[in-house]
Every structure is written in C-alpha cells, then in structure tokens.
Amino acid sequence: MPKPKKPKTKSRPRQDYEKKPSCKGTKSMRGQPEIYDELKKAVSFAITPAAQLGLTRLSQQLKISRSELIEQIGRGLLTIAELETESDSSFDFLKCRD
C-alpha cells in the first residue's frame, strides 16, 4: 500500500537576499559547483532563536542568505571584528564548573 502524500503547504516567496545570484549564460547543474570550487554538503546545527535572528539580520544587511553568510565566515572571506584571544575570560561560561 503506498504511503499517503503530505498536503502541499504554501511557501512564502524568497526575499532578494535569499535568492542566489543569477549568472547569465550559466545553467545550474546538479553535482556541479556553482560559486566555489567544491560542492556544498548539507550540515545541520542547533542555535538559539536569538542567534537565528542575529544571523537573519546580518544576512539581510549584507544582502546574502544565511547559508552564504556562514559559508563566507567559514572560508575566511568575512571576518568577525570582535575576536577574543584564548587568555581572555569572556568564554569562561564554556568551561566545566566544579
């Protein structure tokens, strides 16, 4: 017996910053890298709602998607101004408490 199909939900239209840049004359092809020299891989991670809102706001300001924002940070193309050194105590909350 076939599985019942899920009802289609109405999706909202993408914002301009969420759309990938159009490259005239180039067609997107599955299995072929588009912007970078390697294929992207699906990864998931959990963040707080406040962090999600912060990523959304940053991506809107930069007019790129949240995924592209994370990609650029990871590749070192976008730097974070307030980096702390290991000797700073601002990350004490990450250490185990006795």
PDB file of C-alpha atoms in Angstrom:
ATOM      1  CA  MET A   1       0.000   0.000   0.000  1.00  0.00           C
ATOM      2  CA  PRO A   2       1.516   3.397  -0.963  1.00  0.00           C
ATOM      3  CA  LYS A   3       2.219   5.983   1.691  1.00  0.00           C
ATOM      4  CA  PRO A   4      -0.278   8.837   1.875  1.00  0.00           C
ATOM      5  CA  LYS A   5       1.069  12.040   0.370  1.00  0.00           C
ATOM      6  CA  LYS A   6       1.577  15.057   2.580  1.00  0.00           C
ATOM      7  CA  PRO A   7      -0.570  18.046   1.672  1.00  0.00           C
ATOM      8  CA  LYS A   8       1.379  20.805  -0.030  1.00  0.00           C
ATOM      9  CA  THR A   9       1.852  23.905   2.058  1.00  0.00           C
ATOM     10  CA  LYS A  10       2.016  27.373   0.630  1.00  0.00           C
ATOM     11  CA  SER A  11       5.570  28.623   0.764  1.00  0.00           C
ATOM     12  CA  ARG A  12       6.385  32.262   1.043  1.00  0.00           C
ATOM     13  CA  PRO A  13       8.271  33.987  -1.775  1.00  0.00           C
ATOM     14  CA  ARG A  14      12.005  34.364  -1.193  1.00  0.00           C
ATOM     15  CA  GLN A  15      13.414  37.739  -0.240  1.00  0.00           C
ATOM     16  CA  ASP A  16      16.039  39.265  -2.553  1.00  0.00           C
ATOM     17  CA  TYR A  17      18.860  38.475  -0.133  1.00  0.00           C
ATOM     18  CA  GLU A  18      17.744  34.822  -0.023  1.00  0.00           C
ATOM     19  CA  LYS A  19      17.968  34.321  -3.783  1.00  0.00           C
ATOM     20  CA  LYS A  20      21.184  33.047  -5.294  1.00  0.00           C
ATOM     21  CA  PRO A  21      22.932  35.455  -7.659  1.00  0.00           C
ATOM     22  CA  SER A  22      21.997  35.000 -11.289  1.00  0.00           C
ATOM     23  CA  CYS A  23      24.844  34.292 -13.675  1.00  0.00           C
ATOM     24  CA  LYS A  24      23.686  34.977 -17.223  1.00  0.00           C
ATOM     25  CA  GLY A  25      24.671  32.241 -19.623  1.00  0.00           C
ATOM     26  CA  THR A  26      25.378  29.648 -16.918  1.00  0.00           C
ATOM     27  CA  LYS A  27      22.939  26.920 -16.031  1.00  0.00           C
ATOM     28  CA  SER A  28      22.772  25.366 -12.576  1.00  0.00           C
ATOM     29  CA  MET A  29      23.517  21.672 -12.839  1.00  0.00           C
ATOM     30  CA  ARG A  30      23.198  19.063 -10.106  1.00  0.00           C
ATOM     31  CA  GLY A  31      26.565  17.750  -8.975  1.00  0.00           C
ATOM     32  CA  GLN A  32      28.464  20.762 -10.328  1.00  0.00           C
ATOM     33  CA  PRO A  33      29.824  23.503  -8.059  1.00  0.00           C
ATOM     34  CA  GLU A  34      28.359  26.934  -8.745  1.00  0.00           C
ATOM     35  CA  ILE A  35      30.192  29.644  -6.830  1.00  0.00           C
ATOM     36  CA  TYR A  36      33.065  27.858  -5.119  1.00  0.00           C
ATOM     37  CA  ASP A  37      35.375  25.131  -6.406  1.00  0.00           C
ATOM     38  CA  GLU A  38      33.670  22.349  -4.452  1.00  0.00           C
ATOM     39  CA  LEU A  39      30.181  21.012  -3.873  1.00  0.00           C
ATOM     40  CA  LYS A  40      28.272  22.033  -0.789  1.00  0.00           C
ATOM     41  CA  LYS A  41      27.320  19.405   1.768  1.00  0.00           C
ATOM     42  CA  ALA A  42      24.190  19.542   3.908  1.00  0.00           C
ATOM     43  CA  VAL A  43      25.056  20.158   7.564  1.00  0.00           C
ATOM     44  CA  SER A  44      22.729  20.934  10.437  1.00  0.00           C
ATOM     45  CA  PHE A  45      23.429  22.618  13.740  1.00  0.00           C
ATOM     46  CA  ALA A  46      21.331  23.905  16.599  1.00  0.00           C
ATOM     47  CA  ILE A  47      21.298  27.562  17.629  1.00  0.00           C
ATOM     48  CA  THR A  48      19.109  29.643  19.900  1.00  0.00           C
ATOM     49  CA  PRO A  49      16.271  31.738  18.466  1.00  0.00           C
ATOM     50  CA  ALA A  50      18.280  34.880  19.332  1.00  0.00           C
ATOM     51  CA  ALA A  51      21.246  33.614  17.306  1.00  0.00           C
ATOM     52  CA  GLN A  52      18.951  32.745  14.411  1.00  0.00           C
ATOM     53  CA  LEU A  53      17.506  36.250  14.468  1.00  0.00           C
ATOM     54  CA  GLY A  54      21.022  37.696  14.563  1.00  0.00           C
ATOM     55  CA  LEU A  55      22.075  35.624  11.533  1.00  0.00           C
ATOM     56  CA  THR A  56      18.944  36.717   9.686  1.00  0.00           C
ATOM     57  CA  ARG A  57      19.607  40.399  10.410  1.00  0.00           C
ATOM     58  CA  LEU A  58      23.265  40.144   9.375  1.00  0.00           C
ATOM     59  CA  SER A  59      22.359  38.344   6.169  1.00  0.00           C
ATOM     60  CA  GLN A  60      19.741  40.991   5.349  1.00  0.00           C
ATOM     61  CA  GLN A  61      22.290  43.785   5.895  1.00  0.00           C
ATOM     62  CA  LEU A  62      24.840  42.042   3.667  1.00  0.00           C
ATOM     63  CA  LYS A  63      22.144  41.041   1.148  1.00  0.00           C
ATOM     64  CA  ILE A  64      23.174  37.371   1.203  1.00  0.00           C
ATOM     65  CA  SER A  65      21.471  34.238   2.512  1.00  0.00           C
ATOM     66  CA  ARG A  66      22.175  32.864   5.982  1.00  0.00           C
ATOM     67  CA  SER A  67      23.827  29.860   4.373  1.00  0.00           C
ATOM     68  CA  GLU A  68      26.130  32.105   2.336  1.00  0.00           C
ATOM     69  CA  LEU A  69      26.897  34.170   5.458  1.00  0.00           C
ATOM     70  CA  ILE A  70      28.073  31.042   7.284  1.00  0.00           C
ATOM     71  CA  GLU A  71      29.977  29.891   4.166  1.00  0.00           C
ATOM     72  CA  GLN A  72      31.867  33.186   3.929  1.00  0.00           C
ATOM     73  CA  ILE A  73      32.722  33.191   7.652  1.00  0.00           C
ATOM     74  CA  GLY A  74      33.956  29.598   7.408  1.00  0.00           C
ATOM     75  CA  ARG A  75      36.105  30.354   4.347  1.00  0.00           C
ATOM     76  CA  GLY A  76      37.596  33.442   5.992  1.00  0.00           C
ATOM     77  CA  LEU A  77      36.072  35.736   3.351  1.00  0.00           C
ATOM     78  CA  LEU A  78      34.097  37.577   6.009  1.00  0.00           C
ATOM     79  CA  THR A  79      35.875  38.373   9.251  1.00  0.00           C
ATOM     80  CA  ILE A  80      34.386  38.930  12.673  1.00  0.00           C
ATOM     81  CA  ALA A  81      35.685  42.144  14.222  1.00  0.00           C
ATOM     82  CA  GLU A  82      35.496  41.189  17.893  1.00  0.00           C
ATOM     83  CA  LEU A  83      37.663  38.083  18.135  1.00  0.00           C
ATOM     84  CA  GLU A  84      38.898  37.278  21.622  1.00  0.00           C
ATOM     85  CA  THR A  85      42.240  35.720  22.493  1.00  0.00           C
ATOM     86  CA  GLU A  86      42.442  32.464  24.431  1.00  0.00           C
ATOM     87  CA  SER A  87      43.712  34.291  27.523  1.00  0.00           C
ATOM     88  CA  ASP A  88      40.546  36.407  27.751  1.00  0.00           C
ATOM     89  CA  SER A  89      37.967  35.258  30.254  1.00  0.00           C
ATOM     90  CA  SER A  90      34.922  36.080  28.110  1.00  0.00           C
ATOM     91  CA  PHE A  91      34.433  32.388  27.303  1.00  0.00           C
ATOM     92  CA  ASP A  92      34.518  31.164  30.903  1.00  0.00           C
ATOM     93  CA  PHE A  93      30.898  30.022  30.604  1.00  0.00           C
ATOM     94  CA  LEU A  94      32.072  27.268  28.213  1.00  0.00           C
ATOM     95  CA  LYS A  95      34.350  25.691  30.814  1.00  0.00           C
ATOM     96  CA  CYS A  96      33.131  22.928  33.110  1.00  0.00           C
ATOM     97  CA  ARG A  97      32.101  24.029  36.564  1.00  0.00           C
ATOM     98  CA  ASP A  98      33.359  22.210  39.637  1.00  0.00           C
TER      99      ASP A  98
END
